[in-house]
Amino acid sequence: ALLGTGVLDLYASTAPGYWPVLVVHILFAVLGTGLYWPALVKSVSLLGSEGQQGRLFGFLEGIRGLTTTVIGLIGSAIVAKAVVASAGVVTLIRIYGLLCLVLAVCVYLVVRQGKDQLDKAERQAVTLRELLAAATNKYTWLIGGTVMMMYCFYTLMGYLMTRLGLIDRQVALLNSVFGRLRGGSAYVSTATDD
């Protein structure tokens, strides 16, 4: 999945046109959500016992959030330093593509999980009774409400970035930093000085 994403990033950096870029984004979805994410979740779940799963996934999410923010802020700086913003974005896409290729090689060389361990891992199926029990659990609603409020903040930041960039003529770099903190892709304002 990382190898494919890296190759697709490098292809997308050539600006091949609307339809090829649309196909590239569909392939990104297949590679990221269909191949990479399930393999990542399975690999992390095999690192510890059932009692350690919360800690392992918490560690995964913490590190993932931190690295995404740091890499995004570095990307914002690259775009801000470019003479032309589009050149900075193309450079950034190429850097991300090369990073994916390097990480694919690292994963291939470093991550080794025995086939026997994967075969022994039990498949998990959820019954309707378990779903109903989860729906009546007060903590399910507490967690759901927390996630909902996080998405409300996420959406608010999207509207705030648009207002700062288009209406208040905020600088593109600050808007990009807000985008990184929001967790979205680096945002470059289209606002121009009058």
PDB file of C-alpha atoms in Angstrom:
ATOM      1  CA  ALA A   1       0.000   0.000   0.000  1.00  0.00           C
ATOM      2  CA  LEU A   2       2.834   2.415   0.821  1.00  0.00           C
ATOM      3  CA  LEU A   3       4.664   1.520  -2.368  1.00  0.00           C
ATOM      4  CA  GLY A   4       1.541   2.129  -4.442  1.00  0.00           C
ATOM      5  CA  THR A   5       0.827   5.400  -2.656  1.00  0.00           C
ATOM      6  CA  GLY A   6       4.370   6.604  -3.281  1.00  0.00           C
ATOM      7  CA  VAL A   7       4.195   5.784  -6.986  1.00  0.00           C
ATOM      8  CA  LEU A   8       0.777   7.441  -7.280  1.00  0.00           C
ATOM      9  CA  ASP A   9       2.071  10.561  -5.472  1.00  0.00           C
ATOM     10  CA  LEU A  10       4.948  10.857  -7.915  1.00  0.00           C
ATOM     11  CA  TYR A  11       2.538  10.418 -10.825  1.00  0.00           C
ATOM     12  CA  ALA A  12       0.120  13.000  -9.402  1.00  0.00           C
ATOM     13  CA  SER A  13       2.985  15.503  -9.058  1.00  0.00           C
ATOM     14  CA  THR A  14       3.223  15.583 -12.863  1.00  0.00           C
ATOM     15  CA  ALA A  15      -0.271  17.201 -12.982  1.00  0.00           C
ATOM     16  CA  PRO A  16      -1.692  14.686 -15.472  1.00  0.00           C
ATOM     17  CA  GLY A  17      -5.162  16.272 -15.708  1.00  0.00           C
ATOM     18  CA  TYR A  18      -8.549  16.000 -14.034  1.00  0.00           C
ATOM     19  CA  TRP A  19      -9.565  12.396 -14.832  1.00  0.00           C
ATOM     20  CA  PRO A  20      -6.183  10.794 -14.104  1.00  0.00           C
ATOM     21  CA  VAL A  21      -5.989  12.682 -10.792  1.00  0.00           C
ATOM     22  CA  LEU A  22      -9.522  11.514  -9.958  1.00  0.00           C
ATOM     23  CA  VAL A  23      -8.459   7.900 -10.609  1.00  0.00           C
ATOM     24  CA  VAL A  24      -5.340   8.471  -8.482  1.00  0.00           C
ATOM     25  CA  HIS A  25      -7.509   9.624  -5.561  1.00  0.00           C
ATOM     26  CA  ILE A  26      -9.772   6.591  -5.921  1.00  0.00           C
ATOM     27  CA  LEU A  27      -6.678   4.387  -5.833  1.00  0.00           C
ATOM     28  CA  PHE A  28      -5.454   6.322  -2.758  1.00  0.00           C
ATOM     29  CA  ALA A  29      -8.724   5.385  -1.036  1.00  0.00           C
ATOM     30  CA  VAL A  30      -8.357   1.713  -1.966  1.00  0.00           C
ATOM     31  CA  LEU A  31      -4.717   1.568  -0.904  1.00  0.00           C
ATOM     32  CA  GLY A  32      -5.151   3.583   2.289  1.00  0.00           C
ATOM     33  CA  THR A  33      -8.495   2.395   3.599  1.00  0.00           C
ATOM     34  CA  GLY A  34      -8.680  -0.987   1.937  1.00  0.00           C
ATOM     35  CA  LEU A  35      -5.114  -2.259   2.320  1.00  0.00           C
ATOM     36  CA  TYR A  36      -2.974  -0.133   4.637  1.00  0.00           C
ATOM     37  CA  TRP A  37      -5.388   0.585   7.490  1.00  0.00           C
ATOM     38  CA  PRO A  38      -6.571  -3.019   8.080  1.00  0.00           C
ATOM     39  CA  ALA A  39      -2.961  -4.270   7.964  1.00  0.00           C
ATOM     40  CA  LEU A  40      -1.902  -1.589  10.443  1.00  0.00           C
ATOM     41  CA  VAL A  41      -4.731  -2.391  12.849  1.00  0.00           C
ATOM     42  CA  LYS A  42      -4.033  -6.123  12.626  1.00  0.00           C
ATOM     43  CA  SER A  43      -0.289  -5.620  13.144  1.00  0.00           C
ATOM     44  CA  VAL A  44      -0.807  -3.426  16.202  1.00  0.00           C
ATOM     45  CA  SER A  45      -3.350  -5.858  17.670  1.00  0.00           C
ATOM     46  CA  LEU A  46      -0.780  -8.672  17.435  1.00  0.00           C
ATOM     47  CA  LEU A  47       1.803  -6.716  19.450  1.00  0.00           C
ATOM     48  CA  GLY A  48       0.212  -7.394  22.824  1.00  0.00           C
ATOM     49  CA  SER A  49      -2.383  -9.286  24.802  1.00  0.00           C
ATOM     50  CA  GLU A  50      -6.068  -8.387  24.965  1.00  0.00           C
ATOM     51  CA  GLY A  51      -5.466  -6.326  28.105  1.00  0.00           C
ATOM     52  CA  GLN A  52      -2.826  -4.203  26.366  1.00  0.00           C
ATOM     53  CA  GLN A  53      -4.877  -3.289  23.281  1.00  0.00           C
ATOM     54  CA  GLY A  54      -6.062   0.078  24.614  1.00  0.00           C
ATOM     55  CA  ARG A  55      -2.538   1.158  25.477  1.00  0.00           C
ATOM     56  CA  LEU A  56      -1.147  -0.037  22.132  1.00  0.00           C
ATOM     57  CA  PHE A  57      -3.799   1.718  20.055  1.00  0.00           C
ATOM     58  CA  GLY A  58      -3.543   4.847  22.209  1.00  0.00           C
ATOM     59  CA  PHE A  59       0.197   4.889  21.583  1.00  0.00           C
ATOM     60  CA  LEU A  60      -0.412   4.365  17.847  1.00  0.00           C
ATOM     61  CA  GLU A  61      -2.876   7.256  17.646  1.00  0.00           C
ATOM     62  CA  GLY A  62      -0.689   9.563  19.715  1.00  0.00           C
ATOM     63  CA  ILE A  63       2.382   8.958  17.582  1.00  0.00           C
ATOM     64  CA  ARG A  64       0.331   9.117  14.389  1.00  0.00           C
ATOM     65  CA  GLY A  65      -1.193  12.456  15.372  1.00  0.00           C
ATOM     66  CA  LEU A  66       2.143  13.911  16.395  1.00  0.00           C
ATOM     67  CA  THR A  67       3.966  12.848  13.236  1.00  0.00           C
ATOM     68  CA  THR A  68       1.096  13.997  11.008  1.00  0.00           C
ATOM     69  CA  THR A  69       1.175  17.436  12.626  1.00  0.00           C
ATOM     70  CA  VAL A  70       4.963  17.776  12.437  1.00  0.00           C
ATOM     71  CA  ILE A  71       5.144  16.597   8.817  1.00  0.00           C
ATOM     72  CA  GLY A  72       2.217  18.863   7.901  1.00  0.00           C
ATOM     73  CA  LEU A  73       3.844  21.901   9.483  1.00  0.00           C
ATOM     74  CA  ILE A  74       7.081  21.153   7.633  1.00  0.00           C
ATOM     75  CA  GLY A  75       5.035  20.868   4.446  1.00  0.00           C
ATOM     76  CA  SER A  76       3.407  24.233   5.164  1.00  0.00           C
ATOM     77  CA  ALA A  77       6.859  25.776   5.532  1.00  0.00           C
ATOM     78  CA  ILE A  78       7.969  24.266   2.205  1.00  0.00           C
ATOM     79  CA  VAL A  79       4.944  25.721   0.418  1.00  0.00           C
ATOM     80  CA  ALA A  80       5.412  29.102   2.141  1.00  0.00           C
ATOM     81  CA  LYS A  81       9.094  29.281   1.138  1.00  0.00           C
ATOM     82  CA  ALA A  82       8.420  28.443  -2.515  1.00  0.00           C
ATOM     83  CA  VAL A  83       8.599  31.315  -4.970  1.00  0.00           C
ATOM     84  CA  VAL A  84       5.310  30.167  -6.485  1.00  0.00           C
ATOM     85  CA  ALA A  85       2.846  28.357  -4.212  1.00  0.00           C
ATOM     86  CA  SER A  86       2.007  25.748  -6.866  1.00  0.00           C
ATOM     87  CA  ALA A  87       5.704  24.831  -7.157  1.00  0.00           C
ATOM     88  CA  GLY A  88       5.809  24.332  -3.388  1.00  0.00           C
ATOM     89  CA  VAL A  89       2.773  22.075  -3.511  1.00  0.00           C
ATOM     90  CA  VAL A  90       4.265  19.976  -6.320  1.00  0.00           C
ATOM     91  CA  THR A  91       7.525  19.697  -4.383  1.00  0.00           C
ATOM     92  CA  LEU A  92       5.581  18.662  -1.306  1.00  0.00           C
ATOM     93  CA  ILE A  93       3.690  15.961  -3.236  1.00  0.00           C
ATOM     94  CA  ARG A  94       7.009  14.612  -4.524  1.00  0.00           C
ATOM     95  CA  ILE A  95       8.487  14.600  -1.014  1.00  0.00           C
ATOM     96  CA  TYR A  96       5.447  12.721   0.325  1.00  0.00           C
ATOM     97  CA  GLY A  97       5.747  10.226  -2.538  1.00  0.00           C
ATOM     98  CA  LEU A  98       9.413   9.626  -1.818  1.00  0.00           C
ATOM     99  CA  LEU A  99       8.686   9.288   1.913  1.00  0.00           C
ATOM    100  CA  CYS A 100       6.078   6.623   1.136  1.00  0.00           C
ATOM    101  CA  LEU A 101       8.577   4.716  -0.996  1.00  0.00           C
ATOM    102  CA  VAL A 102      11.262   4.898   1.714  1.00  0.00           C
ATOM    103  CA  LEU A 103       8.785   3.807   4.388  1.00  0.00           C
ATOM    104  CA  ALA A 104       7.607   0.936   2.194  1.00  0.00           C
ATOM    105  CA  VAL A 105      11.175  -0.363   1.995  1.00  0.00           C
ATOM    106  CA  CYS A 106      11.621   0.104   5.774  1.00  0.00           C
ATOM    107  CA  VAL A 107       8.415  -1.786   6.530  1.00  0.00           C
ATOM    108  CA  TYR A 108       9.411  -4.584   4.173  1.00  0.00           C
ATOM    109  CA  LEU A 109      12.826  -4.944   5.805  1.00  0.00           C
ATOM    110  CA  VAL A 110      11.874  -4.381   9.461  1.00  0.00           C
ATOM    111  CA  VAL A 111       8.344  -5.657  10.063  1.00  0.00           C
ATOM    112  CA  ARG A 112       8.261  -9.428  10.246  1.00  0.00           C
ATOM    113  CA  GLN A 113       5.205 -11.205  11.520  1.00  0.00           C
ATOM    114  CA  GLY A 114       5.089 -14.930  11.185  1.00  0.00           C
ATOM    115  CA  LYS A 115       2.370 -16.440   9.044  1.00  0.00           C
ATOM    116  CA  ASP A 116       1.665 -18.904  11.855  1.00  0.00           C
ATOM    117  CA  GLN A 117       0.926 -16.013  14.239  1.00  0.00           C
ATOM    118  CA  LEU A 118      -1.495 -14.499  11.733  1.00  0.00           C
ATOM    119  CA  ASP A 119      -3.170 -17.882  11.201  1.00  0.00           C
ATOM    120  CA  LYS A 120      -3.605 -18.345  14.973  1.00  0.00           C
ATOM    121  CA  ALA A 121      -5.223 -14.937  15.401  1.00  0.00           C
ATOM    122  CA  GLU A 122      -8.909 -15.498  15.831  1.00  0.00           C
ATOM    123  CA  ARG A 123     -11.447 -13.822  13.621  1.00  0.00           C
ATOM    124  CA  GLN A 124     -13.824 -11.537  15.444  1.00  0.00           C
ATOM    125  CA  ALA A 125     -17.500 -11.452  14.605  1.00  0.00           C
ATOM    126  CA  VAL A 126     -20.025  -9.324  16.463  1.00  0.00           C
ATOM    127  CA  THR A 127     -23.484 -10.699  17.152  1.00  0.00           C
ATOM    128  CA  LEU A 128     -26.683  -8.657  17.173  1.00  0.00           C
ATOM    129  CA  ARG A 129     -26.964  -9.194  20.933  1.00  0.00           C
ATOM    130  CA  GLU A 130     -23.508  -7.665  21.437  1.00  0.00           C
ATOM    131  CA  LEU A 131     -24.463  -4.696  19.259  1.00  0.00           C
ATOM    132  CA  LEU A 132     -27.598  -4.106  21.341  1.00  0.00           C
ATOM    133  CA  ALA A 133     -25.586  -4.376  24.553  1.00  0.00           C
ATOM    134  CA  ALA A 134     -23.180  -1.758  23.222  1.00  0.00           C
ATOM    135  CA  ALA A 135     -26.068   0.516  22.222  1.00  0.00           C
ATOM    136  CA  THR A 136     -27.508   0.425  25.751  1.00  0.00           C
ATOM    137  CA  ASN A 137     -24.155   1.069  27.434  1.00  0.00           C
ATOM    138  CA  LYS A 138     -23.860   4.620  28.822  1.00  0.00           C
ATOM    139  CA  TYR A 139     -20.157   4.768  27.943  1.00  0.00           C
ATOM    140  CA  THR A 140     -20.953   4.139  24.284  1.00  0.00           C
ATOM    141  CA  TRP A 141     -23.052   7.308  24.281  1.00  0.00           C
ATOM    142  CA  LEU A 142     -20.409   9.243  26.212  1.00  0.00           C
ATOM    143  CA  ILE A 143     -17.721   8.272  23.714  1.00  0.00           C
ATOM    144  CA  GLY A 144     -20.077   8.932  20.788  1.00  0.00           C
ATOM    145  CA  GLY A 145     -20.878  12.399  22.141  1.00  0.00           C
ATOM    146  CA  THR A 146     -17.193  13.140  22.610  1.00  0.00           C
ATOM    147  CA  VAL A 147     -16.446  12.126  19.026  1.00  0.00           C
ATOM    148  CA  MET A 148     -19.402  14.199  17.794  1.00  0.00           C
ATOM    149  CA  MET A 149     -18.101  17.283  19.641  1.00  0.00           C
ATOM    150  CA  MET A 150     -14.641  16.710  18.157  1.00  0.00           C
ATOM    151  CA  TYR A 151     -16.146  16.715  14.666  1.00  0.00           C
ATOM    152  CA  CYS A 152     -18.077  19.901  15.518  1.00  0.00           C
ATOM    153  CA  PHE A 153     -14.757  21.558  16.420  1.00  0.00           C
ATOM    154  CA  TYR A 154     -13.171  20.124  13.268  1.00  0.00           C
ATOM    155  CA  THR A 155     -15.948  21.580  11.111  1.00  0.00           C
ATOM    156  CA  LEU A 156     -15.794  24.922  12.940  1.00  0.00           C
ATOM    157  CA  MET A 157     -12.067  25.128  12.192  1.00  0.00           C
ATOM    158  CA  GLY A 158     -12.858  24.544   8.504  1.00  0.00           C
ATOM    159  CA  TYR A 159     -15.259  27.484   8.439  1.00  0.00           C
ATOM    160  CA  LEU A 160     -12.854  29.592  10.488  1.00  0.00           C
ATOM    161  CA  MET A 161     -10.024  28.919   8.032  1.00  0.00           C
ATOM    162  CA  THR A 162     -12.236  29.927   5.120  1.00  0.00           C
ATOM    163  CA  ARG A 163     -13.246  33.151   6.887  1.00  0.00           C
ATOM    164  CA  LEU A 164      -9.673  34.022   7.777  1.00  0.00           C
ATOM    165  CA  GLY A 165      -8.405  33.286   4.293  1.00  0.00           C
ATOM    166  CA  LEU A 166     -11.121  34.656   2.055  1.00  0.00           C
ATOM    167  CA  ILE A 167     -12.881  37.353   4.056  1.00  0.00           C
ATOM    168  CA  ASP A 168     -10.283  38.688   6.491  1.00  0.00           C
ATOM    169  CA  ARG A 169      -7.374  38.189   4.065  1.00  0.00           C
ATOM    170  CA  GLN A 170      -5.314  36.249   6.582  1.00  0.00           C
ATOM    171  CA  VAL A 171      -1.883  35.141   5.400  1.00  0.00           C
ATOM    172  CA  ALA A 172      -1.684  31.769   3.693  1.00  0.00           C
ATOM    173  CA  LEU A 173       0.970  30.354   6.048  1.00  0.00           C
ATOM    174  CA  LEU A 174      -1.140  30.974   9.164  1.00  0.00           C
ATOM    175  CA  ASN A 175      -4.123  29.448   7.409  1.00  0.00           C
ATOM    176  CA  SER A 176      -2.008  26.428   6.518  1.00  0.00           C
ATOM    177  CA  VAL A 177      -0.907  26.031  10.138  1.00  0.00           C
ATOM    178  CA  PHE A 178      -4.573  26.100  11.212  1.00  0.00           C
ATOM    179  CA  GLY A 179      -5.195  23.405   8.595  1.00  0.00           C
ATOM    180  CA  ARG A 180      -2.470  21.205  10.059  1.00  0.00           C
ATOM    181  CA  LEU A 181      -3.732  21.683  13.580  1.00  0.00           C
ATOM    182  CA  ARG A 182      -7.193  20.835  12.351  1.00  0.00           C
ATOM    183  CA  GLY A 183      -5.806  17.601  10.948  1.00  0.00           C
ATOM    184  CA  GLY A 184      -6.691  18.303   7.351  1.00  0.00           C
ATOM    185  CA  SER A 185      -4.326  18.722   4.472  1.00  0.00           C
ATOM    186  CA  ALA A 186      -2.211  21.834   4.182  1.00  0.00           C
ATOM    187  CA  TYR A 187      -4.500  24.654   3.181  1.00  0.00           C
ATOM    188  CA  VAL A 188      -3.273  27.478   1.042  1.00  0.00           C
ATOM    189  CA  SER A 189      -5.552  30.486   0.890  1.00  0.00           C
ATOM    190  CA  THR A 190      -6.582  31.863  -2.468  1.00  0.00           C
ATOM    191  CA  ALA A 191      -6.949  35.326  -0.986  1.00  0.00           C
ATOM    192  CA  THR A 192      -5.044  38.144  -2.646  1.00  0.00           C
ATOM    193  CA  ASP A 193      -4.176  41.570  -1.391  1.00  0.00           C
ATOM    194  CA  ASP A 194      -6.316  44.359  -2.809  1.00  0.00           C
TER     195      ASP A 194
END
